[in-house]
mmCIF file of C-alpha atoms in Angstrom:
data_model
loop_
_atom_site.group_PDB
_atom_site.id
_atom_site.type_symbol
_atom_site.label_atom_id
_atom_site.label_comp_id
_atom_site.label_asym_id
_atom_site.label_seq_id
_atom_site.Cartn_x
_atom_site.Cartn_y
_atom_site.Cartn_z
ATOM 1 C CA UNK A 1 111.450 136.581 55.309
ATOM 2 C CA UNK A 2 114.901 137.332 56.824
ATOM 3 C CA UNK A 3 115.707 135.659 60.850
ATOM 4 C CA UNK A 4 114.743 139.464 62.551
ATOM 5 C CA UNK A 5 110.982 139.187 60.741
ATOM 6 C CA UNK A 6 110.584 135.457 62.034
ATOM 7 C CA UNK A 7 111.524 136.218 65.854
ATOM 8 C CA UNK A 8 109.253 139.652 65.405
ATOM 9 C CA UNK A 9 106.444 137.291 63.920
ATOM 10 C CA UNK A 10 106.916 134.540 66.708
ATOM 11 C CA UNK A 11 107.091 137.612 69.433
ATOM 12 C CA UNK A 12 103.945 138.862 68.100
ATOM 13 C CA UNK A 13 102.556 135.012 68.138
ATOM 14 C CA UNK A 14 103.614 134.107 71.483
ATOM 15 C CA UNK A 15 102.344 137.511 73.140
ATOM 16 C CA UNK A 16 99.154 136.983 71.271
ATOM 17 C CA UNK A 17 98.634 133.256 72.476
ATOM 18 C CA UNK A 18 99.269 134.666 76.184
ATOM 19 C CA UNK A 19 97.040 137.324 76.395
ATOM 20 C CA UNK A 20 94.256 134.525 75.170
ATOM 21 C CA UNK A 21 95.454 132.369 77.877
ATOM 22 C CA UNK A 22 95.708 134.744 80.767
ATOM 23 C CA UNK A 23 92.097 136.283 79.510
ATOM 24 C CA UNK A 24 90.442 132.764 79.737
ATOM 25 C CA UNK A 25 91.768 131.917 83.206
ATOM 26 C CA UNK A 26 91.228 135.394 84.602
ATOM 27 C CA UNK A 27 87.142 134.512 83.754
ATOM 28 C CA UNK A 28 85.339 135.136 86.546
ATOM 29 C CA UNK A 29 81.806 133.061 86.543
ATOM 30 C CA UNK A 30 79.131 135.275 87.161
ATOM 31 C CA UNK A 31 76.091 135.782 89.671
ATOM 32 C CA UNK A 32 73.456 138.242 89.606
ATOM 33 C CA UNK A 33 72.079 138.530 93.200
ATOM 34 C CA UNK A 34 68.754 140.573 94.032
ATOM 35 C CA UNK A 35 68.043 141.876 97.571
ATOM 36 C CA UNK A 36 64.386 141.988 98.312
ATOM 37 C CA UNK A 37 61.918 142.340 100.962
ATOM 38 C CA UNK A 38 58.090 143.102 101.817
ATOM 39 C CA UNK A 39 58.588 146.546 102.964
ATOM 40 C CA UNK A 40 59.434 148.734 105.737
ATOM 41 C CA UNK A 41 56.752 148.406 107.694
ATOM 42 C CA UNK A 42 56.525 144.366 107.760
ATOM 43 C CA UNK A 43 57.057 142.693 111.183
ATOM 44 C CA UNK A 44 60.197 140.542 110.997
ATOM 45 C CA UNK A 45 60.797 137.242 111.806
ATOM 46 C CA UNK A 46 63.757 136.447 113.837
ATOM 47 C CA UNK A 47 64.388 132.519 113.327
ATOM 48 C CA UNK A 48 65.059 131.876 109.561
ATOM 49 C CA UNK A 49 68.626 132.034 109.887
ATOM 50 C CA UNK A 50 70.558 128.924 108.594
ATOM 51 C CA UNK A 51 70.147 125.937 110.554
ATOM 52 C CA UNK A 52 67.601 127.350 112.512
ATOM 53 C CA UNK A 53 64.771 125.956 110.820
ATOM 54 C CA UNK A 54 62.186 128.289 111.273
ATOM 55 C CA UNK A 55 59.250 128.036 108.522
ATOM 56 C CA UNK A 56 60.931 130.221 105.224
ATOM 57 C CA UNK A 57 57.894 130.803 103.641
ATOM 58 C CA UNK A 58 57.560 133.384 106.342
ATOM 59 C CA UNK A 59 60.449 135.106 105.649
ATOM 60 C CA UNK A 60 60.324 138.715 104.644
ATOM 61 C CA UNK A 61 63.575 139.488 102.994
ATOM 62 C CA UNK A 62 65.264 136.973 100.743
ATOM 63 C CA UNK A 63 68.750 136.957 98.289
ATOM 64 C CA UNK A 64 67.914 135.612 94.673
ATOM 65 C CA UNK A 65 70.616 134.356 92.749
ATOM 66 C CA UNK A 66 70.907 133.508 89.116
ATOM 67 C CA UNK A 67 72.669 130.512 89.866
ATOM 68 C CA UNK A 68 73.194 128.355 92.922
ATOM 69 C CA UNK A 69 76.488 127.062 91.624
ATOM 70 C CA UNK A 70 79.917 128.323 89.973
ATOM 71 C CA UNK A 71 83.525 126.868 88.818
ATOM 72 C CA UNK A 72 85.991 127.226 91.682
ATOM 73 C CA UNK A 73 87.623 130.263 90.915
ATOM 74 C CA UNK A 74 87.362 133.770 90.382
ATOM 75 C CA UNK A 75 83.459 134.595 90.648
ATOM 76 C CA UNK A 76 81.924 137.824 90.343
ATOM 77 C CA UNK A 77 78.701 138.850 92.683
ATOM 78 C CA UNK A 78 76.755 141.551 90.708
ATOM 79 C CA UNK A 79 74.627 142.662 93.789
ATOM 80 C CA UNK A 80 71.185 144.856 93.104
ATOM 81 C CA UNK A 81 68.988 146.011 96.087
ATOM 82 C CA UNK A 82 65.226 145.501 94.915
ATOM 83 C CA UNK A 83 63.967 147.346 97.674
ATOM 84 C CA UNK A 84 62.377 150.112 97.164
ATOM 85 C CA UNK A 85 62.447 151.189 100.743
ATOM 86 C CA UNK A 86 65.393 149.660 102.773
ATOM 87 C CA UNK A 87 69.280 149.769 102.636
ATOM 88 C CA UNK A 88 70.533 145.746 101.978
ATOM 89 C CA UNK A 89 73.978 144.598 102.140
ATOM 90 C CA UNK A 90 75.829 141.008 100.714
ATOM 91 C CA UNK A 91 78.462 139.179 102.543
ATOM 92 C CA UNK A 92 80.021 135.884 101.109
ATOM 93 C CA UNK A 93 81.478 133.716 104.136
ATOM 94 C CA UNK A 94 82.393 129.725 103.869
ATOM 95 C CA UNK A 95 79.931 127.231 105.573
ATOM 96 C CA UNK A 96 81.642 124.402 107.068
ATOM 97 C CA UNK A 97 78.059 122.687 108.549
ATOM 98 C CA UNK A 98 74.441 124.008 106.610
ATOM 99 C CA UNK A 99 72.846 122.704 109.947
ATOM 100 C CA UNK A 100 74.665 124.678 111.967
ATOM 101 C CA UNK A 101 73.382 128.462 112.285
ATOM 102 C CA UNK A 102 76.425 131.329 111.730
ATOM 103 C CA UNK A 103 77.592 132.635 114.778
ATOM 104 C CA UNK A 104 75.246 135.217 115.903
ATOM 105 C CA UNK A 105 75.707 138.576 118.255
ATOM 106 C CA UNK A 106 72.162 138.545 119.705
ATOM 107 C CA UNK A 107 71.997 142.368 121.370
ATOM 108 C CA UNK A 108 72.929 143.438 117.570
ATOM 109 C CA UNK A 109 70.777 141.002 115.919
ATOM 110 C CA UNK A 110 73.637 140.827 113.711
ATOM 111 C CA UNK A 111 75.972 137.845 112.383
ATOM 112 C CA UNK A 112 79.542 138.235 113.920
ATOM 113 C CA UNK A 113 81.109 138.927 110.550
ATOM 114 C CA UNK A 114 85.128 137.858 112.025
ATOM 115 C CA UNK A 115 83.805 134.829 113.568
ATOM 116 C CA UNK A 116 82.047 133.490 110.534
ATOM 117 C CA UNK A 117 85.197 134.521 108.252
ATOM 118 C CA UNK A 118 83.442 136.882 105.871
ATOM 119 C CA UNK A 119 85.366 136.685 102.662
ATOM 120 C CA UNK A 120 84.123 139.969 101.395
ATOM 121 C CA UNK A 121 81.145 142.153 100.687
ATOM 122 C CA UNK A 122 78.936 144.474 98.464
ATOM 123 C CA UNK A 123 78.483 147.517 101.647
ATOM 124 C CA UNK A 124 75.378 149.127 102.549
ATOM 125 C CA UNK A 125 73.303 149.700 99.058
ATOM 126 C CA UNK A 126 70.433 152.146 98.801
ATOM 127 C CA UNK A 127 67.322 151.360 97.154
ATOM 128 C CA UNK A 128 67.528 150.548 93.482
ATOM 129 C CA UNK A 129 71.616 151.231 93.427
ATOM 130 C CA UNK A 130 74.055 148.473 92.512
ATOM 131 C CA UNK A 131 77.576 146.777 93.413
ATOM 132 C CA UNK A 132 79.829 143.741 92.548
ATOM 133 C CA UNK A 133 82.091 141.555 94.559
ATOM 134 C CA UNK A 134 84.719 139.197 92.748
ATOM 135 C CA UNK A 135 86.382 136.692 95.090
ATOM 136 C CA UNK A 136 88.197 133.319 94.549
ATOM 137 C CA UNK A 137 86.152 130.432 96.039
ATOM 138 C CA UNK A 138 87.024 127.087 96.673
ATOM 139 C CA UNK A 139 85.190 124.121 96.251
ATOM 140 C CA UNK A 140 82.248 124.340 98.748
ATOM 141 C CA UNK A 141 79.344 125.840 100.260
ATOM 142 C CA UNK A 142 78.909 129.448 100.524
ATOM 143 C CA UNK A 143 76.601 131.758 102.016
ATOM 144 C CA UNK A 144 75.245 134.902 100.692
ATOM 145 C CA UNK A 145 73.923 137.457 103.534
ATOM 146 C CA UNK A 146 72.954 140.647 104.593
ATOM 147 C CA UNK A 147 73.806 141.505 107.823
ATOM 148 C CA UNK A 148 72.154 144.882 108.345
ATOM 149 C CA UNK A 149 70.372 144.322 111.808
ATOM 150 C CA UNK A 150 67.957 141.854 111.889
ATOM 151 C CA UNK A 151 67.649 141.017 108.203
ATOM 152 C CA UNK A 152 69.813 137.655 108.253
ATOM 153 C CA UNK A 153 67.265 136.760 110.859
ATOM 154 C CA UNK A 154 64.165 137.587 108.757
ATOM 155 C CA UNK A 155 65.314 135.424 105.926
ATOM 156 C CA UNK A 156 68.146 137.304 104.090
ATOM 157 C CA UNK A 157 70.087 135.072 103.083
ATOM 158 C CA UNK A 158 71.043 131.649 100.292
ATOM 159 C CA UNK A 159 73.344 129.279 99.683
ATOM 160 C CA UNK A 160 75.680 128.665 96.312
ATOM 161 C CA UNK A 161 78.003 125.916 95.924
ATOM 162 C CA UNK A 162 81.423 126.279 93.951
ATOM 163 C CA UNK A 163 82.515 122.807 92.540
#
């Protein structure tokens, strides 16, 4: 093999070698995340947000997740809404205290998205449609929410950890 063959070969090597590297870090861990809920025509609590601690086995809308904890990293929320009645939503925002509930605007009933530093979200999903979210976490605790009025308050919402 003549010296242009060998650097073509070791080109071909090296480019090969980096697309398996940048493939493997660009990985995102995965989550599938159901909405849910009883219905439209369910009374809803309005004390089961975090750190409230109202009784959750009263809750009437909850987030399911596949897995409570991920790699650091890149992690990719595949968000369905179960409902077969109601519009859901998922936010992903950093919890500094699990005691502590988010910060709440009360004449909304809605979570004040800026002041709990959303890091990003699946919008507004009908009934039986579908969305993803991929972020970069860092270690920590997370929580998963919907804020569409009142439903944080009724028990939308879980926690994931990123290690």
């Amino acid at each position: 093999m003549n010296s242009i063959g060998k650097i073509l070969l070791a080109a071909i090597a090296a480019a090969g070698l980096a697309t398996i590297v940048s493939f493997s870090a660009a990985a995102a861990d995965v989550i599938e995340v159901s909405l849910t809920d009883t219905g439209a025509g369910v009374d809803m609590p309005k004390d089961l947000g975090m750190g409230m601690n109202g009784d959750m086995s009263k809750a009437t809308m909850g987030i399911t997740v596949s897995k409570k904890q991920v790699k650091a990293g890149q992690v990719t929320f595949n968000v369905t809404n179960a409902s077969k009645e109601l519009i859901h939503e998922m936010l992903v925002a950093p919890v500094a205290d699990v005691s502590k509930p988010l910060p709440f605007i009360a004449n909304d009933f809605r979570v004040d998205e800026e002041a709990a530093k959303d890091l990003g979200e699946v919008s507004e999903l009908d009934p039986g449609k579908s969305g993803s979210l991929t972020i970069t976490l860092k270690p920590g605790i997370y929580i998963l929410f919907c804020n569409i009025a009142g439903h944080y308050m009724a028990g939308m919402w879980t926690l994931i950890t990123a290690k």
